[in-house]
């Protein structure tokens, strides 16, 4: 089979198309197929040869974006087995078979029915096979081939990241790199020049240039000044086909901004300035502003101002406002028109951030001269001191002089000054001032313990101009006098233990005094000397403004006296000394050995007798236990006795235990004692009490006919046989209990259980001689003897 392709590589290059048709088709796409053959030779067996692949496929090519009315011819399949009679059928399978690519199953011609886009899919993998049309058997093995979509220049270059915003410092050297732009082309870069892009600048010359191969944008001029022009809009074009005619192109915009550098020094607009400042300006207040201009921006325009010389260096100061970049002139000392009417200052403004690359453009500072004119104003009175501090004793009489303030008119007119005190509406008025002399006096009696300090504001104004006021603060300290006696610091709860020893400290007391330190401590503590000596307690002054209470005797008793009273006197160190008396209350309490208070309340009677709380609780528990035992004993005595269980089926239940004395005939008739003797008491087989038997038991073996000859072993064997033969017995092991004592011995039984059924020659008349306690027993055996005789 051979394949013929008539597709041209490029519709523009006719020569190449012709070469492909003539040379390329026969060389690349024509494959000869040899059929698999089987030889038959007479006398020899049939020999099968390994099939050889008849074709090795190269690529088919189909042009993309085909817009013709007819399907595009791709190529032809042909098998050596095809004789042209239509017996060979060609089949095409794989990607796009039957939808995009169709084949003439008789001739093998392949056509493309749709317009293909190489940028969406570059190639298709298909499988071809030639079969016999009559038998549907393959004539040759199936083989794979590729149809490759041939690219055309149908995609323009694109800048995926544009438009661009970029900055470059001003004053940069020529050729400084600004930005690299990149355009992408979706066409096949391995075929032709469809994806080969070159760059050019459409707008932005002569300031910038672009490398045609790399797309790097560079500055094209020296010393581009931001202050002259800051923003540039550059348009870059990318064109494929290596920039040839007919190539497709795309463009983008690059917005370039020149960033600032410190290449401009500050400059004052004027070399001389004049400023008017009234003499009434307050110290520390801003009296004027000055500013130097800087063409730079940001930190490159930051500057500081300073006063470099002049006669007003000590009177004024200058600072820099960082936001407005202005110099703020402030007053350092009060101005006085009468003393100096003008000042001269030389002010300098200098950049703070210097760039030494541009130092040749400096110096980056400038200076100007400022003349300050002091204005004359009518000033308020001026006090001789900025503030006053005065003193006065407490309890001084009303009208006592405290002190005097002085204010004068600073103007040359020296007008008369008047004084007054500024009071709030709710403020108590303890002082007044002489309007002419400025003398301050008291209007009320002062108490230092209530208010130790007063602050008042005195105002002064000129007689002719009351609106001009000046104020001064006057502080008045109230001096202390000894007018308050000392008292105990608090009310003390003093406790003395019953087991206290003589000289033992039971409490420490202290005192306070409202007066000042000089008239208060040191305090003296003592007992009243006019009273007799206290036999129980005494007082010791510790000489540190405290005193200790001590006991005088051993042991105290609450039963005798539980509260004691001790009068104490305290005096201060003032002149003259003041004192006060107080009575301390001392309570007697019971304490532990380590001194901890146990109780201070009176105890109950039993406690005074010597019984503790634990002993009382133990006694109470014993009483409760005894009562519980008595109640339980009575309850048991009154409870009813259980009735005797009498059953003929179980001999064990006939054994009754009781703790009375003999009941006589009632006891002997309560049960059949002879049943305990031997198996003769149970001639018939007893049935189980828990079920009703449905069948009768088998007859006993004849060997059991003589009870007297049965021993215990034989008895158990018989009972075991009866249990095994009993159909009513449940199918599990059960416990069988028999009250059989075995054969009697030859010596006879010493028991009297069978005395009622056996003959005995014993005489029981002697029981009547044993007394009234055995009367009933004698009567019982007497009746048995009489019955036996009868």
XYZ file of C-alpha atoms in Angstrom, residues 200-788:
589
model
C 9.626 48.844 18.199
C 8.612 52.111 19.888
C 5.684 53.989 18.432
C 5.457 56.774 21.026
C 7.944 58.052 23.618
C 10.895 59.128 21.521
C 13.376 60.670 21.975
C 13.159 60.044 25.714
C 13.113 56.235 25.618
C 14.164 53.382 23.332
C 13.404 49.644 23.118
C 15.573 46.695 22.149
C 13.908 45.032 19.074
C 14.811 41.522 20.156
C 14.583 41.537 23.969
C 11.928 44.227 24.520
C 14.044 46.066 27.137
C 13.058 49.737 27.467
C 15.881 52.155 28.301
C 16.315 55.888 28.828
C 17.517 57.680 25.711
C 18.477 61.093 27.197
C 20.855 62.329 29.874
C 19.636 64.018 33.108
C 15.883 63.814 32.635
C 14.532 66.287 35.206
C 11.376 65.394 37.140
C 10.764 69.042 37.941
C 10.593 69.722 34.183
C 8.419 66.706 33.266
C 7.325 63.879 35.529
C 5.098 61.514 33.491
C 5.710 59.818 30.116
C 3.463 57.525 28.080
C 5.414 55.111 25.875
C 3.730 52.850 23.264
C 5.585 49.640 22.362
C 4.696 47.523 19.272
C 5.411 43.809 18.786
C 5.235 42.485 15.176
C 5.595 38.890 13.970
C 7.048 37.601 10.708
C 10.293 39.180 11.957
C 8.814 42.584 11.238
C 8.278 41.926 7.547
C 5.450 43.317 5.503
C 2.267 41.359 6.035
C 3.117 40.414 9.613
C 0.591 40.863 12.399
C 1.272 43.251 15.307
C 0.099 44.136 18.804
C 0.923 47.068 21.058
C 0.896 48.064 24.724
C 1.312 51.239 26.765
C 4.028 51.753 29.355
C 3.384 54.636 31.780
C 6.728 55.823 33.126
C 7.045 58.204 36.075
C 10.270 59.897 37.068
C 10.861 59.583 40.805
C 12.397 62.419 42.743
C 15.981 62.734 43.943
C 17.398 65.528 46.042
C 18.815 67.622 43.239
C 17.277 70.983 44.268
C 18.408 73.015 47.307
C 15.893 74.991 49.410
C 15.445 78.675 48.569
C 13.806 81.515 50.508
C 11.612 83.585 48.203
C 12.964 86.783 49.817
C 16.234 87.788 51.373
C 14.651 90.157 53.906
C 11.507 89.730 56.019
C 9.841 91.909 58.650
C 7.563 90.721 61.478
C 5.421 92.703 63.942
C 5.098 91.230 67.461
C 3.171 93.039 70.254
C 4.902 93.279 73.575
C 1.909 91.534 75.161
C 2.732 88.252 73.405
C 2.877 85.361 75.829
C 6.128 83.520 76.434
C 6.168 80.216 74.535
C 3.559 81.308 72.014
C 4.144 81.247 68.234
C 4.618 84.786 66.932
C 5.318 84.073 63.219
C 6.127 81.620 60.387
C 8.709 81.520 57.630
C 9.165 79.050 54.749
C 11.814 78.160 52.185
C 10.743 76.504 48.925
C 12.165 73.197 47.664
C 11.283 71.860 44.219
C 11.847 68.315 45.390
C 9.167 66.169 47.043
C 8.898 63.754 49.933
C 11.889 63.302 52.171
C 14.082 65.101 49.606
C 12.268 68.325 50.503
C 12.585 67.921 54.286
C 14.517 70.714 55.947
C 15.284 72.255 59.322
C 15.352 75.907 60.330
C 17.780 77.516 62.724
C 18.720 81.005 63.975
C 22.394 81.428 63.135
C 22.945 84.936 64.550
C 21.341 88.244 65.452
C 20.512 90.207 68.578
C 17.298 88.265 69.172
C 18.886 84.840 69.572
C 18.054 84.740 73.298
C 14.566 86.211 72.879
C 13.228 83.943 70.115
C 13.449 80.304 69.034
C 12.512 78.561 65.790
C 11.200 75.030 65.161
C 10.220 73.091 62.029
C 6.705 71.935 61.206
C 7.291 68.579 59.444
C 3.914 68.625 57.744
C 4.037 72.104 56.237
C 7.869 72.417 56.201
C 7.548 75.859 57.781
C 9.718 77.480 60.411
C 7.676 78.390 63.527
C 9.047 81.390 65.424
C 8.276 81.364 69.179
C 8.855 83.820 72.015
C 11.306 82.686 74.669
C 11.230 85.759 76.949
C 8.698 88.562 77.568
C 8.919 91.568 75.280
C 9.053 95.079 76.676
C 8.517 97.902 74.280
C 9.835 100.391 76.783
C 13.210 98.578 76.901
C 13.781 97.359 73.278
C 11.681 98.116 70.258
C 13.157 95.725 67.584
C 15.248 92.596 67.023
C 17.162 91.129 64.061
C 17.464 87.401 63.292
C 19.382 85.513 60.559
C 17.465 82.322 59.747
C 18.820 79.374 57.750
C 16.917 76.505 56.086
C 18.857 73.336 55.158
C 17.917 69.950 53.675
C 18.131 67.013 56.069
C 18.587 64.217 53.488
C 21.494 64.878 51.133
C 22.436 62.892 48.014
C 26.169 63.252 47.469
C 25.837 62.370 43.793
C 24.361 65.821 43.308
C 26.516 67.754 45.754
C 27.848 69.757 42.804
C 24.370 71.285 42.514
C 24.539 72.678 46.110
C 24.906 73.998 48.686
C 21.596 72.531 49.850
C 20.765 75.370 52.270
C 19.723 79.007 52.165
C 19.582 81.961 54.621
C 17.467 85.072 55.059
C 17.252 87.996 57.483
C 14.192 88.631 59.683
C 13.559 91.932 61.467
C 11.065 91.813 64.386
C 9.258 95.017 65.373
C 7.978 95.119 68.985
C 4.584 96.791 69.252
C 3.621 98.995 72.183
C 0.393 97.955 73.993
C -1.335 98.949 77.217
C -0.238 96.151 79.522
C -2.015 94.899 82.632
C -0.402 95.325 86.071
C 2.563 93.121 86.774
C 2.902 91.310 90.118
C 6.221 91.400 91.900
C 6.280 87.594 92.154
C 4.865 84.877 89.899
C 3.195 83.297 92.973
C 2.955 83.878 96.723
C 3.030 81.586 99.750
C 1.756 82.876 103.091
C 1.190 81.389 106.574
C -1.332 81.945 109.360
C -2.020 80.108 112.646
C -5.203 78.168 113.074
C -7.750 79.544 115.539
C -6.454 83.086 114.768
C -8.926 85.875 115.347
C -11.024 87.193 112.504
C -9.202 90.031 110.739
C -5.719 88.653 111.320
C -3.294 89.818 108.593
C -2.017 86.978 106.433
C 0.255 88.855 103.974
C 0.446 91.447 101.177
C 0.721 91.204 97.387
C 2.183 93.907 95.156
C 1.484 94.742 91.490
C 2.581 97.749 89.355
C 1.681 99.173 85.975
C 4.611 98.293 83.642
C 3.763 101.134 81.277
C 5.428 104.492 81.580
C 2.141 106.015 82.801
C 2.355 103.960 86.025
C -1.359 104.059 86.738
C -2.970 103.167 90.085
C -3.619 99.428 90.616
C -6.584 97.876 92.428
C -6.766 94.303 93.902
C -9.536 91.777 94.412
C -9.893 88.017 95.035
C -11.537 85.754 92.451
C -14.107 83.548 94.203
C -16.371 80.894 92.798
C -20.045 81.230 93.530
C -20.164 78.206 95.916
C -16.757 78.823 97.525
C -16.631 79.875 101.175
C -14.859 83.166 101.642
C -12.253 82.831 104.399
C -10.135 85.807 103.256
C -10.490 89.314 101.869
C -7.989 91.788 100.381
C -7.574 95.528 100.667
C -8.268 96.880 97.183
C -5.648 99.603 97.496
C -2.832 98.013 99.501
C -3.167 94.311 98.561
C -3.201 93.192 102.232
C -4.939 89.832 102.788
C -6.820 89.183 106.077
C -8.944 86.362 107.541
C -12.715 86.566 107.630
C -13.335 83.342 109.612
C -11.612 81.248 112.251
C -9.457 78.625 110.514
C -9.126 74.986 111.576
C -6.024 73.206 110.301
C -7.501 69.760 110.967
C -10.353 70.630 108.610
C -8.435 72.504 105.867
C -4.638 72.747 106.140
C -4.087 74.721 102.903
C -5.939 77.375 100.902
C -5.317 78.452 97.309
C -6.752 81.777 96.245
C -6.350 83.834 93.074
C -5.675 87.572 93.401
C -6.358 89.808 90.392
C -4.995 93.295 89.731
C -6.275 95.869 87.253
C -5.629 99.467 86.398
C -8.072 102.046 87.653
C -8.555 103.560 84.216
C -8.798 100.248 82.323
C -10.443 97.492 84.423
C -10.501 95.135 81.419
C -6.729 94.665 81.602
C -6.261 92.092 84.326
C -3.347 90.127 85.677
C -3.646 87.205 88.042
C -1.421 85.581 90.626
C -1.848 82.487 92.778
C -1.562 82.858 96.538
C -1.121 79.751 98.655
C -1.965 80.090 102.374
C -0.678 77.459 104.776
C -2.590 77.090 108.066
C -0.118 76.493 110.916
C -0.987 73.969 113.600
C -1.527 74.653 117.302
C -2.012 71.941 119.926
C -5.804 71.960 120.215
C -6.625 68.224 119.941
C -5.835 65.675 122.692
C -4.622 62.221 121.680
C -7.065 59.304 121.711
C -6.745 55.550 121.359
C -6.381 54.458 117.763
C -9.486 52.242 117.948
C -11.729 50.344 120.328
C -9.787 47.325 121.547
C -11.204 43.866 122.303
C -8.702 42.634 124.885
C -8.724 38.991 126.025
C -6.944 37.431 128.995
C -6.616 33.646 129.300
C -7.602 31.856 132.466
C -4.198 30.203 132.590
C -2.228 33.475 132.193
C 0.985 34.029 134.115
C 2.122 37.196 135.937
C 3.875 39.737 133.701
C 2.379 38.260 130.508
C 1.637 40.774 127.686
C -1.966 40.303 126.654
C -2.356 43.247 124.223
C -0.634 46.306 122.708
C -2.437 49.619 122.215
C -1.604 52.791 120.247
C -2.970 56.330 119.930
C -3.619 58.996 117.292
C -3.698 62.792 117.313
C -5.356 65.097 114.783
C -2.705 67.743 115.354
C 0.482 68.093 113.318
C 3.557 66.011 114.061
C 5.063 68.695 116.245
C 2.035 68.748 118.557
C 1.181 65.029 118.389
C 3.644 62.196 118.945
C 5.478 61.397 121.015
C 2.618 59.872 123.133
C 2.857 58.927 126.818
C 0.677 56.126 128.279
C 0.060 55.745 132.039
C -2.551 54.706 134.593
C -4.430 57.267 136.593
C -2.286 58.054 139.625
C -5.293 59.078 141.734
C -6.789 55.579 141.556
C -5.548 52.685 143.773
C -3.084 50.251 142.249
C -4.847 47.702 140.012
C -4.130 44.198 141.434
C -4.937 42.443 138.142
C -3.325 44.424 135.309
C -0.676 47.057 134.684
C 0.440 49.280 131.766
C 3.917 49.547 130.202
C 4.861 52.491 127.918
C 6.958 51.100 125.049
C 8.238 54.630 124.160
C 7.369 54.086 120.487
C 3.865 55.570 120.691
C 2.495 52.196 121.847
C 1.857 50.597 125.235
C 1.508 47.002 126.449
C -1.124 45.580 128.844
C 0.407 43.099 131.324
C -1.115 40.764 133.941
C -0.203 41.140 137.608
C -1.337 37.769 138.956
C -1.633 34.100 138.010
C -4.825 32.533 136.682
C -8.219 34.108 136.155
C -11.600 32.416 136.473
C -14.687 33.207 134.455
C -16.853 31.749 137.156
C -15.508 34.362 139.601
C -15.334 37.369 137.215
C -15.426 37.335 133.432
C -14.875 41.074 132.635
C -12.335 43.595 133.989
C -12.023 47.352 133.319
C -8.712 49.258 133.100
C -8.650 53.122 132.898
C -5.766 54.404 130.675
C -4.520 57.991 130.137
C -2.684 59.192 126.965
C -0.848 62.537 126.616
C 0.848 64.153 123.573
C 4.122 66.014 123.175
C 2.671 69.418 122.345
C 3.090 72.669 124.250
C 1.036 72.803 126.326
C 0.525 69.019 126.509
C -3.011 67.620 126.147
C -4.283 64.261 127.401
C -7.375 62.068 127.378
C -8.563 59.039 129.338
C -10.176 55.848 128.082
C -11.333 52.631 129.746
C -10.232 49.309 128.324
C -12.508 46.263 128.640
C -10.686 42.963 129.310
C -12.589 39.691 128.893
C -11.565 36.416 130.559
C -11.551 33.458 128.132
C -10.648 29.771 128.122
C -7.535 29.166 126.019
C -5.506 26.277 124.672
C -1.985 25.604 125.895
C -0.527 27.509 122.954
C -2.590 30.580 123.830
C -5.365 30.215 121.247
C -8.754 31.281 122.550
C -11.191 28.381 122.840
C -14.270 30.109 124.168
C -15.198 33.228 126.062
C -18.855 32.259 126.749
C -20.193 30.693 129.952
C -20.344 26.851 129.786
C -23.236 24.547 130.712
C -23.638 22.756 134.065
C -22.207 19.464 132.954
C -19.234 21.187 131.468
C -18.486 22.888 134.762
C -18.677 19.523 136.504
C -15.777 18.319 134.364
C -17.486 16.419 131.510
C -16.381 17.354 128.051
C -18.553 17.365 124.932
C -16.983 14.122 123.691
C -17.865 12.320 126.930
C -21.497 13.452 126.682
C -21.744 12.136 123.106
C -20.283 8.735 124.140
C -22.811 8.398 126.985
C -25.678 9.228 124.663
C -24.569 6.588 122.123
C -24.384 3.906 124.836
C -27.910 4.686 125.965
C -29.219 4.415 122.399
C -27.509 1.037 121.850
C -29.031 -0.392 125.052
C -32.490 0.766 124.040
C -32.114 -0.893 120.631
C -31.094 -4.225 122.238
C -34.103 -4.178 124.585
C -36.541 -3.436 121.743
C -35.082 -6.268 119.639
C -35.301 -8.778 122.489
C -38.958 -7.930 123.190
C -39.805 -8.239 119.514
C -38.281 -11.706 119.294
C -40.092 -12.894 122.384
C -43.451 -11.797 121.056
C -43.066 -13.315 117.603
C -45.134 -16.454 116.780
C -43.530 -19.887 116.586
C -43.317 -21.655 113.275
C -45.798 -24.594 112.899
C -44.382 -28.114 112.734
C -44.151 -29.499 109.208
C -45.568 -32.989 109.089
C -45.192 -34.970 105.942
C -45.591 -38.629 105.307
C -43.499 -38.455 102.173
C -40.233 -37.176 103.673
C -39.187 -38.686 106.987
C -36.561 -35.975 107.448
C -39.247 -33.372 107.988
C -40.638 -35.311 110.980
C -37.593 -34.499 113.082
C -38.589 -31.431 115.093
C -36.325 -29.574 117.469
C -37.818 -27.624 120.344
C -36.621 -26.415 123.706
C -39.653 -27.278 125.949
C -39.891 -29.960 128.431
C -41.726 -33.093 127.308
C -45.311 -32.630 126.174
C -46.366 -36.173 126.905
C -48.799 -37.894 124.622
C -49.000 -34.920 122.282
C -45.345 -35.397 121.333
C -45.604 -39.143 120.767
C -48.641 -38.754 118.514
C -47.092 -36.005 116.430
C -45.205 -38.400 114.140
C -44.486 -42.060 113.486
C -41.119 -42.765 115.062
C -40.965 -46.330 113.744
C -40.436 -44.911 110.271
C -36.823 -44.257 111.206
C -36.152 -47.854 112.123
C -35.784 -49.618 108.725
C -37.307 -49.816 105.240
C -40.262 -51.830 106.516
C -41.922 -48.511 107.336
C -42.242 -47.818 103.615
C -43.644 -50.909 101.958
C -44.783 -49.054 98.920
C -42.699 -46.844 96.656
C -43.261 -43.153 97.351
C -43.783 -40.857 94.374
C -42.074 -37.501 93.942
C -44.002 -34.692 95.470
C -43.255 -32.186 92.709
C -44.807 -34.164 89.771
C -47.693 -36.548 89.145
C -46.448 -39.915 87.769
C -48.206 -41.202 84.676
C -47.118 -44.845 84.777
C -46.748 -47.385 87.494
C -43.377 -48.487 88.693
C -42.081 -51.937 87.915
C -42.430 -54.464 90.721
C -39.566 -54.703 93.141
C -37.107 -57.545 92.782
C -37.894 -60.557 94.876
C -34.657 -60.203 96.764
C -36.191 -57.348 98.758
C -38.856 -59.480 100.408
C -37.086 -59.788 103.760
C -36.377 -56.400 105.279
C -34.528 -57.824 108.254
C -31.890 -59.263 105.946
C -31.119 -56.021 104.134
C -27.990 -54.077 104.998
C -27.247 -50.431 104.110
C -25.368 -51.225 100.898
C -28.174 -53.419 99.563
C -30.722 -50.821 100.590
C -28.967 -48.103 98.593
C -28.606 -50.386 95.576
C -32.329 -51.108 95.544
C -33.200 -47.438 95.837
C -30.822 -46.598 92.976
C -32.485 -49.190 90.760
C -35.924 -47.795 91.593
C -34.764 -44.250 90.677
C -33.339 -45.461 87.375
C -36.563 -47.286 86.478
C -38.844 -44.411 87.459
C -40.065 -42.707 84.198
C -41.243 -39.658 86.126
C -37.719 -38.723 87.239
C -36.399 -35.629 85.365
C -33.379 -36.182 83.053
C -30.769 -34.801 85.392
C -28.989 -35.929 88.523
C -30.899 -35.511 91.762
C -30.064 -36.032 95.382
C -31.882 -38.975 97.022
C -31.900 -38.967 100.808
C -33.067 -41.987 102.885
C -33.438 -42.103 106.671
C -32.304 -45.727 106.984
C -29.901 -46.635 109.747
C -29.109 -50.158 108.556
C -29.513 -53.595 110.111
C -29.622 -53.818 113.847
C -26.686 -55.348 115.602
C -26.818 -58.640 117.390
C -26.382 -56.856 120.656
C -29.624 -55.073 120.078
C -30.439 -51.383 119.887
C -29.878 -49.040 122.745
C -32.432 -46.636 121.276
C -35.964 -46.417 122.498
C -37.369 -45.323 119.166
C -38.939 -48.729 118.498
C -40.077 -49.305 122.024
C -43.646 -48.809 120.950
C -43.532 -51.733 118.492
C -41.201 -54.189 120.198
C -41.808 -56.412 123.162
C -39.846 -55.450 126.266
C -39.758 -57.007 129.730
C -38.573 -53.756 131.336
C -40.666 -52.479 134.238
C -41.290 -48.748 134.214
C -43.070 -48.476 137.559
C -39.981 -47.063 139.168
C -40.580 -43.837 137.208
C -43.355 -42.962 139.578
C -40.843 -42.828 142.445
C -38.753 -40.081 140.747
C -41.012 -37.272 141.758
C -43.572 -34.973 140.193
C -41.161 -33.921 137.419
C -41.375 -37.437 135.890
C -45.093 -37.970 136.553
C -46.045 -37.528 132.925
C -43.326 -39.927 131.748
C -44.470 -42.543 134.261
C -48.084 -42.225 133.108
C -47.003 -42.572 129.465
C -45.047 -45.808 130.000
C -47.738 -47.059 132.306
C -50.299 -46.813 129.533
C -47.976 -48.595 127.098
C -47.473 -51.398 129.599
C -51.239 -51.767 130.140
C -51.904 -51.878 126.407
C -49.217 -54.503 125.973
